[in-house]
Structures are given as C-alpha cells and as structure tokens.
Tab-separated table of N, CA and C in Angstrom:
chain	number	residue	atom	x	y	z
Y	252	UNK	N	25.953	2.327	30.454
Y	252	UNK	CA	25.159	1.479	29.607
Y	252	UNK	C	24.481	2.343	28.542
Y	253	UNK	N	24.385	2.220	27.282
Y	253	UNK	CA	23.848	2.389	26.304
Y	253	UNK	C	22.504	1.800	25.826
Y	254	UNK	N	21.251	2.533	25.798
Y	254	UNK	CA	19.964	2.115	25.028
Y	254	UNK	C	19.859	2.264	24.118
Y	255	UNK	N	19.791	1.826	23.261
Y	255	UNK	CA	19.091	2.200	21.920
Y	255	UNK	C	17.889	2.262	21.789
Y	256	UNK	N	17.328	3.572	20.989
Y	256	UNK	CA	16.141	3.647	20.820
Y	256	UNK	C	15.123	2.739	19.764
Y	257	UNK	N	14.055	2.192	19.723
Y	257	UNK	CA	13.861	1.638	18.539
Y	257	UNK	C	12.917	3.051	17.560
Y	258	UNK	N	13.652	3.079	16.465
Y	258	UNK	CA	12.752	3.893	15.896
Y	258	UNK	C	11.319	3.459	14.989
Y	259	UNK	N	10.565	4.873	15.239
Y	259	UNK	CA	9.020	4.500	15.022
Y	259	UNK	C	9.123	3.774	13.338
Y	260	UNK	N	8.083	2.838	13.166
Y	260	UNK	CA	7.904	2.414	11.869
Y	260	UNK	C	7.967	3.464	11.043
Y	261	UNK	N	8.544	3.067	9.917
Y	261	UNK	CA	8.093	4.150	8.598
Y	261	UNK	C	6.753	4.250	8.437
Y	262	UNK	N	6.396	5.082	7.992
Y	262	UNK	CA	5.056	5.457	7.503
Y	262	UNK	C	4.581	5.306	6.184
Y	263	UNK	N	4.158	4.604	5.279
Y	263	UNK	CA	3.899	4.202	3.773
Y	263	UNK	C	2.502	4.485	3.814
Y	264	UNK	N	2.126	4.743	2.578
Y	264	UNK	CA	0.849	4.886	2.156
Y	264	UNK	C	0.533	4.022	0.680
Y	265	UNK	N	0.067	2.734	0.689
Y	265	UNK	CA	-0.204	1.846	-0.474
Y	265	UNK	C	-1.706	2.342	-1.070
Y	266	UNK	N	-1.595	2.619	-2.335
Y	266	UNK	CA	-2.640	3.444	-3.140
Y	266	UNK	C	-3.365	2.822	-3.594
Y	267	UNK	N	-4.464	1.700	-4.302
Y	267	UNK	CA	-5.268	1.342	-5.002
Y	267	UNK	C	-5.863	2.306	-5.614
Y	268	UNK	N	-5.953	1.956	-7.044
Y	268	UNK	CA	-6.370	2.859	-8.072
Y	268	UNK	C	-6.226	2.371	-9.294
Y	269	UNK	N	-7.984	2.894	-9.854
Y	269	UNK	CA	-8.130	2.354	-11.420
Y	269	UNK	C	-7.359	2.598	-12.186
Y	270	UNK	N	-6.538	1.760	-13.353
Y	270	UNK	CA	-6.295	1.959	-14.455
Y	270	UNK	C	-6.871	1.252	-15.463
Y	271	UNK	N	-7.445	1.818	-16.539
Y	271	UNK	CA	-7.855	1.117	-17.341
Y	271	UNK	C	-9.350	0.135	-16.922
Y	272	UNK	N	-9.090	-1.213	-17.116
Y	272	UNK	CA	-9.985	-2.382	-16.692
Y	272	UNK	C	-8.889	-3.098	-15.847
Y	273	UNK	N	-8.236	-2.400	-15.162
Y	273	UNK	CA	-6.565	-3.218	-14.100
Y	273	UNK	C	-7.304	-2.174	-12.780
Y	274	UNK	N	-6.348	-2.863	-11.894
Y	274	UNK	CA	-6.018	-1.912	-10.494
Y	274	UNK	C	-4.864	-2.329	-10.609
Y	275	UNK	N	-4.225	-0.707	-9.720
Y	275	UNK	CA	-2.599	-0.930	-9.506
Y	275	UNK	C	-2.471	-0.282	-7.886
Y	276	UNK	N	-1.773	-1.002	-7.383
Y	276	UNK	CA	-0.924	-0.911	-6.251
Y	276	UNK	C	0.329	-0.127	-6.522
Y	277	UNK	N	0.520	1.251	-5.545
Y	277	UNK	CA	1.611	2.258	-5.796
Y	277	UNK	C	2.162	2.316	-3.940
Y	278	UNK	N	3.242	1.996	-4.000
Y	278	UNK	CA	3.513	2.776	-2.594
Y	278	UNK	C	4.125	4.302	-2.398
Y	279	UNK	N	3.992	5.195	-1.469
Y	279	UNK	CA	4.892	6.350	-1.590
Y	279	UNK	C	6.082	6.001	-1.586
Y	280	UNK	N	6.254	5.435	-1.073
Y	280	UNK	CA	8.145	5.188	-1.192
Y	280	UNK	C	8.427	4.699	-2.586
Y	281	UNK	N	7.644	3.968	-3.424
Y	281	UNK	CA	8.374	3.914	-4.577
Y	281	UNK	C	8.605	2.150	-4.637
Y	282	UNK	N	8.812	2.309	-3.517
Y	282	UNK	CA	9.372	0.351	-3.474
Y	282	UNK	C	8.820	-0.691	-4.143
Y	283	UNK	N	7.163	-0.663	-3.827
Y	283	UNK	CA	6.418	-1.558	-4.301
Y	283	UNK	C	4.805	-1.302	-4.828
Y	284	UNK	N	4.709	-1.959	-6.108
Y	284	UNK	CA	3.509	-1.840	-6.927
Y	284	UNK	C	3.409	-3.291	-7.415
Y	285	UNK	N	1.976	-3.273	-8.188
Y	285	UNK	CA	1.370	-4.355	-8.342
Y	285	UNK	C	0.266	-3.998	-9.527
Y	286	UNK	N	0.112	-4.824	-10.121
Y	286	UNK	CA	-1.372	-4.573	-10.960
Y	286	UNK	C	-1.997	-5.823	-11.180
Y	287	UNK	N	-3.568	-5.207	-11.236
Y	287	UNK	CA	-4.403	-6.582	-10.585
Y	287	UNK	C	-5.302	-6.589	-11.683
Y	288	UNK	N	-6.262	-7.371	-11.938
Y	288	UNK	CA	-7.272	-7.412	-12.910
Y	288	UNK	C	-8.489	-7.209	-12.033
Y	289	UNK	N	-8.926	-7.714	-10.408
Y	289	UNK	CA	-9.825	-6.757	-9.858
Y	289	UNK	C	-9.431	-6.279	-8.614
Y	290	UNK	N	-10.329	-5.652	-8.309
Y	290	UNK	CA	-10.695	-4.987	-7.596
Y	290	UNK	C	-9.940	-5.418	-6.075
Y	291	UNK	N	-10.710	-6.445	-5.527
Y	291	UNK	CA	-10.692	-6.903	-4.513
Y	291	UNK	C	-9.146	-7.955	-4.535
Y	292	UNK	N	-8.604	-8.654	-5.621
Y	292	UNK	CA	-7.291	-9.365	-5.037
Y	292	UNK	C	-6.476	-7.874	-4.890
Y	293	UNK	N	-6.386	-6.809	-5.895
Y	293	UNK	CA	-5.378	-5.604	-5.518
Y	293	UNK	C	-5.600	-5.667	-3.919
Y	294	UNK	N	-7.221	-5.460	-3.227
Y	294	UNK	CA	-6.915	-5.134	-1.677
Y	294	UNK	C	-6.627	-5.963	-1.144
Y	295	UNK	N	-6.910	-6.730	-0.909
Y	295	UNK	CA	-5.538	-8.328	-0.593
Y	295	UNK	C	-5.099	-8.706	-0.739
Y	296	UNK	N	-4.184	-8.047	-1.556
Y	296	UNK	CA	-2.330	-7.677	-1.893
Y	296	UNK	C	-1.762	-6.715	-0.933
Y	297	UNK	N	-2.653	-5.286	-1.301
Y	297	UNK	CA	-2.112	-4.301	-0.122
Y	297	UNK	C	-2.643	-4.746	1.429
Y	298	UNK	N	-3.761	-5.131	2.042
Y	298	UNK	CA	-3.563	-5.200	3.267
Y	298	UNK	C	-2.655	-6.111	3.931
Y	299	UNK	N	-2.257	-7.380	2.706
Y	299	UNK	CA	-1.226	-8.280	3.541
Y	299	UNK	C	0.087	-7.535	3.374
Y	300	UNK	N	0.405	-6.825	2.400
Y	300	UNK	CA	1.625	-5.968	2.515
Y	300	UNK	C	1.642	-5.109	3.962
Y	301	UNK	N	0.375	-4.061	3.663
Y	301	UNK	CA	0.403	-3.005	5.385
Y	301	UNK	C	0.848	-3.802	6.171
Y	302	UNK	N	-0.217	-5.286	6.567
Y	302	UNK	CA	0.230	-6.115	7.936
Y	302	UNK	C	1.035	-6.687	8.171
Y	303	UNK	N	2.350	-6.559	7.308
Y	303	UNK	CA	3.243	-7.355	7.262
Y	303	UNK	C	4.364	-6.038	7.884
Y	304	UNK	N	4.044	-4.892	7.480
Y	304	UNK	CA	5.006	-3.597	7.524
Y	304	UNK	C	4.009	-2.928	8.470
Y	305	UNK	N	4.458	-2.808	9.983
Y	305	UNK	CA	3.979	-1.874	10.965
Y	305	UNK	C	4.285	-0.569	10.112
Y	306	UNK	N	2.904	0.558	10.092
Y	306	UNK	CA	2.947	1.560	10.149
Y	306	UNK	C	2.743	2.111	8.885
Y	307	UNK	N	2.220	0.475	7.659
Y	307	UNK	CA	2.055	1.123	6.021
Y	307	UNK	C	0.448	1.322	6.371
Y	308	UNK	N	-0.114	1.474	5.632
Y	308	UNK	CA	-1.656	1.949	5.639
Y	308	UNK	C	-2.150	1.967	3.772
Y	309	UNK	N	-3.250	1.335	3.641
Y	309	UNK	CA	-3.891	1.098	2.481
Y	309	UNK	C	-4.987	2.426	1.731
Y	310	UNK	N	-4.623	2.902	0.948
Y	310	UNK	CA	-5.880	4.119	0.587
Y	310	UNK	C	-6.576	3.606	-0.648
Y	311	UNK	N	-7.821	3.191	-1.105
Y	311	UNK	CA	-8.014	3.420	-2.337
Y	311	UNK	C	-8.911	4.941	-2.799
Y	312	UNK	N	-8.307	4.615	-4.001
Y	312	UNK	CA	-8.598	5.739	-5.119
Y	312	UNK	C	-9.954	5.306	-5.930
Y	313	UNK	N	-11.429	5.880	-5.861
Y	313	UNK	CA	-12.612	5.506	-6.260
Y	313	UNK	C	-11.982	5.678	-8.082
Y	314	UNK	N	-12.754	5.374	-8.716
Y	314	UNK	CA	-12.535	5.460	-10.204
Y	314	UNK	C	-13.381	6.822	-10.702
Y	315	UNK	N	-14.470	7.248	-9.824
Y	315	UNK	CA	-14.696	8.761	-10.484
Y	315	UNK	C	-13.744	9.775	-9.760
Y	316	UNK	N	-12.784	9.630	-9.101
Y	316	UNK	CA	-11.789	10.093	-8.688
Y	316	UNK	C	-10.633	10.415	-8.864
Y	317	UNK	N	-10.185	9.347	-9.393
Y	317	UNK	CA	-8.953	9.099	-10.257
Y	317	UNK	C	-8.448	9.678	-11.328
C-alpha cells in the first residue's frame, strides 16, 4: 500500500503598504496584488485571502517605513 504524504501549505507573505494616498496588496509569490484607497478594506482583502490559503500570513508596512 502506498501513502501519500500531504504536503505542508505554502508559505506566502501578503504585504500591505503605502503608496501614494492608495494601499497595495503584494504577495511573495507574485500571484496576487490589489490596490485599495484605505487602509482598512486593503486588510480585509488580505486577511480573507490568508484565510482562505492555509499557511499565507498578512504583514503591513507602516508608512514611515516604507
């Protein structure tokens, strides 16, 4: 008999970060971005993305940071 393993979720990191008078959503992988006019719909864009994808994770980027 043969198991297959399930392999661990990918690991993503979704970025929030000022541009301009926008926020933009960047993933490391490249896959998926977004740009928002505030603040807060960008982060509830990315956390329903993370919770939808075991194992993405949300970072924002402060604007004196950026």
């Amino acid at each position: 008999m043969i198991t297959t393993l399930a392999w661990p979720p990918a690991v993503e990191i979704l970025t929030i970060q000022p541009v301009g008078d926008r926020w933009r959503i960047t993933s490391s992988d490249g896959l998926f971005e977004g740009v928002f006019t505030d603040a807060k719909s960008a982060v509830r864009c990315a956390r329903a993305e993370a919770e939808a994808h075991p194992g993405h994770a949300v970072q924002v980027v402060r604007a004196d940071t950026a």
